[in-house]
Amino acid sequence: MADKTLVCKDCGKEFIFTEGEQAFYKEKGFENEPLRCPECRKARKQQRRNNENRSFRK
Ligand SMILES: [Zn+2]
C-alpha cells in the first residue's frame, strides 16, 4: 500500500489518503475511499453539530 492522492468532492483540492488511513478504513470494513479532505470533513461535522443544537433548542 502507498499514500494516495484524492480530490475533495467539496472544495476540489487534492489531499493525501495516507497508508495508515487506508489501513484504518480497511480494518473498519469501509469499501469507499474518503470523498472529502480532512478540512471539509471537519467542517461538515461541525455543521451537523450546530444543526443538532438548533433543533434541540426548539
Ligand atoms: Zn475539501
Short mmCIF file of N, CA and C and ligand atoms in Angstrom, two decimals:
data_model
loop_
_atom_site.label_atom_id
_atom_site.label_comp_id
_atom_site.label_asym_id
_atom_site.label_seq_id
_atom_site.Cartn_x
_atom_site.Cartn_y
_atom_site.Cartn_z
N MET A 1 0.83 -1.21 0.00
CA MET A 1 0.00 0.00 0.00
C MET A 1 0.87 1.26 0.00
N ALA A 2 0.38 2.28 -0.66
CA ALA A 2 1.09 3.54 -0.70
C ALA A 2 0.10 4.68 -0.47
N ASP A 3 0.63 5.85 -0.12
CA ASP A 3 -0.24 7.01 0.03
C ASP A 3 -0.92 7.29 -1.31
N LYS A 4 -2.16 7.75 -1.21
CA LYS A 4 -2.91 8.06 -2.43
C LYS A 4 -3.29 9.52 -2.41
N THR A 5 -3.28 10.13 -3.58
CA THR A 5 -3.78 11.50 -3.68
C THR A 5 -5.21 11.45 -4.20
N LEU A 6 -6.12 12.02 -3.42
CA LEU A 6 -7.52 12.06 -3.83
C LEU A 6 -7.96 13.51 -3.98
N VAL A 7 -9.03 13.71 -4.71
CA VAL A 7 -9.55 15.07 -4.89
C VAL A 7 -10.83 15.23 -4.08
N CYS A 8 -10.87 16.28 -3.29
CA CYS A 8 -12.02 16.53 -2.43
C CYS A 8 -13.25 16.88 -3.26
N LYS A 9 -14.36 16.25 -2.91
CA LYS A 9 -15.63 16.45 -3.60
C LYS A 9 -16.18 17.86 -3.35
N ASP A 10 -15.88 18.39 -2.19
CA ASP A 10 -16.46 19.69 -1.81
C ASP A 10 -15.64 20.88 -2.32
N CYS A 11 -14.34 20.89 -2.04
CA CYS A 11 -13.54 22.07 -2.39
C CYS A 11 -12.66 21.83 -3.61
N GLY A 12 -12.58 20.60 -4.08
CA GLY A 12 -11.82 20.32 -5.28
C GLY A 12 -10.31 20.28 -5.08
N LYS A 13 -9.89 20.39 -3.82
CA LYS A 13 -8.45 20.34 -3.53
C LYS A 13 -7.98 18.91 -3.41
N GLU A 14 -6.71 18.72 -3.71
CA GLU A 14 -6.14 17.39 -3.54
C GLU A 14 -5.75 17.19 -2.08
N PHE A 15 -5.94 15.99 -1.62
CA PHE A 15 -5.49 15.65 -0.26
C PHE A 15 -4.94 14.24 -0.27
N ILE A 16 -4.15 13.94 0.75
CA ILE A 16 -3.49 12.63 0.81
C ILE A 16 -4.30 11.66 1.66
N PHE A 17 -4.58 10.54 1.08
CA PHE A 17 -5.19 9.42 1.81
C PHE A 17 -4.02 8.52 2.17
N THR A 18 -3.55 8.66 3.39
CA THR A 18 -2.29 8.01 3.77
C THR A 18 -2.45 6.49 3.90
N GLU A 19 -1.34 5.85 3.88
CA GLU A 19 -1.27 4.41 4.05
C GLU A 19 -1.97 4.00 5.35
N GLY A 20 -1.68 4.76 6.39
CA GLY A 20 -2.27 4.47 7.70
C GLY A 20 -3.79 4.59 7.67
N GLU A 21 -4.28 5.63 6.99
CA GLU A 21 -5.73 5.82 6.89
C GLU A 21 -6.37 4.71 6.06
N GLN A 22 -5.66 4.30 5.01
CA GLN A 22 -6.19 3.21 4.19
C GLN A 22 -6.31 1.94 5.00
N ALA A 23 -5.33 1.69 5.84
CA ALA A 23 -5.36 0.51 6.71
C ALA A 23 -6.53 0.62 7.69
N PHE A 24 -6.74 1.83 8.20
CA PHE A 24 -7.84 2.08 9.14
C PHE A 24 -9.19 1.82 8.46
N TYR A 25 -9.33 2.32 7.26
CA TYR A 25 -10.58 2.13 6.52
C TYR A 25 -10.84 0.64 6.26
N LYS A 26 -9.79 -0.05 5.90
CA LYS A 26 -9.90 -1.47 5.61
C LYS A 26 -10.32 -2.24 6.86
N GLU A 27 -9.70 -1.86 7.96
CA GLU A 27 -9.97 -2.51 9.23
C GLU A 27 -11.43 -2.31 9.63
N LYS A 28 -11.95 -1.12 9.33
CA LYS A 28 -13.35 -0.81 9.67
C LYS A 28 -14.32 -1.38 8.66
N GLY A 29 -13.79 -1.92 7.57
CA GLY A 29 -14.63 -2.51 6.54
C GLY A 29 -15.25 -1.50 5.60
N PHE A 30 -14.71 -0.27 5.58
CA PHE A 30 -15.20 0.74 4.63
C PHE A 30 -14.68 0.38 3.24
N GLU A 31 -15.59 0.29 2.29
CA GLU A 31 -15.15 -0.05 0.94
C GLU A 31 -14.83 1.18 0.11
N ASN A 32 -15.39 2.31 0.51
CA ASN A 32 -15.18 3.53 -0.27
C ASN A 32 -14.04 4.37 0.29
N GLU A 33 -13.37 5.04 -0.61
CA GLU A 33 -12.34 5.98 -0.19
C GLU A 33 -13.02 7.26 0.26
N PRO A 34 -12.35 8.03 1.12
CA PRO A 34 -12.96 9.29 1.56
C PRO A 34 -13.17 10.24 0.38
N LEU A 35 -14.31 10.93 0.39
CA LEU A 35 -14.63 11.83 -0.71
C LEU A 35 -14.18 13.25 -0.43
N ARG A 36 -13.95 13.53 0.85
CA ARG A 36 -13.63 14.91 1.23
C ARG A 36 -12.30 15.00 1.96
N CYS A 37 -11.67 16.16 1.84
CA CYS A 37 -10.42 16.39 2.55
C CYS A 37 -10.72 16.56 4.05
N PRO A 38 -9.72 16.41 4.87
CA PRO A 38 -9.93 16.48 6.32
C PRO A 38 -10.61 17.78 6.75
N GLU A 39 -10.28 18.89 6.10
CA GLU A 39 -10.88 20.18 6.48
C GLU A 39 -12.38 20.17 6.22
N CYS A 40 -12.77 19.67 5.05
CA CYS A 40 -14.19 19.64 4.72
C CYS A 40 -14.94 18.65 5.60
N ARG A 41 -14.29 17.57 5.93
CA ARG A 41 -14.92 16.59 6.82
C ARG A 41 -15.18 17.22 8.17
N LYS A 42 -14.18 17.97 8.64
CA LYS A 42 -14.30 18.63 9.92
C LYS A 42 -15.41 19.68 9.88
N ALA A 43 -15.44 20.44 8.80
CA ALA A 43 -16.44 21.48 8.65
C ALA A 43 -17.85 20.89 8.65
N ARG A 44 -18.00 19.77 7.97
CA ARG A 44 -19.32 19.13 7.90
C ARG A 44 -19.75 18.61 9.26
N LYS A 45 -18.80 18.07 9.99
CA LYS A 45 -19.08 17.56 11.33
C LYS A 45 -19.57 18.70 12.22
N GLN A 46 -18.85 19.81 12.13
CA GLN A 46 -19.18 20.99 12.92
C GLN A 46 -20.58 21.48 12.58
N GLN A 47 -20.88 21.50 11.29
CA GLN A 47 -22.15 22.00 10.83
C GLN A 47 -23.28 21.12 11.35
N ARG A 48 -23.04 19.82 11.30
CA ARG A 48 -24.05 18.89 11.76
C ARG A 48 -24.32 19.12 13.25
N ARG A 49 -23.26 19.38 13.98
CA ARG A 49 -23.40 19.60 15.41
C ARG A 49 -24.23 20.87 15.66
N ASN A 50 -23.95 21.90 14.86
CA ASN A 50 -24.70 23.14 15.00
C ASN A 50 -26.18 22.92 14.72
N ASN A 51 -26.45 22.16 13.68
CA ASN A 51 -27.84 21.89 13.33
C ASN A 51 -28.54 21.13 14.45
N GLU A 52 -27.85 20.21 15.03
CA GLU A 52 -28.43 19.44 16.13
C GLU A 52 -28.76 20.34 17.31
N ASN A 53 -27.84 21.24 17.60
CA ASN A 53 -28.08 22.16 18.71
C ASN A 53 -29.32 23.01 18.46
N ARG A 54 -29.44 23.46 17.23
CA ARG A 54 -30.57 24.32 16.89
C ARG A 54 -31.89 23.58 17.07
N SER A 55 -31.96 22.36 16.55
CA SER A 55 -33.23 21.65 16.61
C SER A 55 -33.52 21.24 18.06
N PHE A 56 -32.46 21.07 18.83
CA PHE A 56 -32.63 20.68 20.22
C PHE A 56 -33.31 21.78 21.02
N ARG A 57 -32.99 23.03 20.64
CA ARG A 57 -33.50 24.18 21.39
C ARG A 57 -34.95 24.51 21.08
N LYS A 58 -35.45 24.00 19.97
CA LYS A 58 -36.80 24.38 19.56
C LYS A 58 -37.86 23.85 20.51
ZN ZN B 1 -12.21 19.84 0.85
#
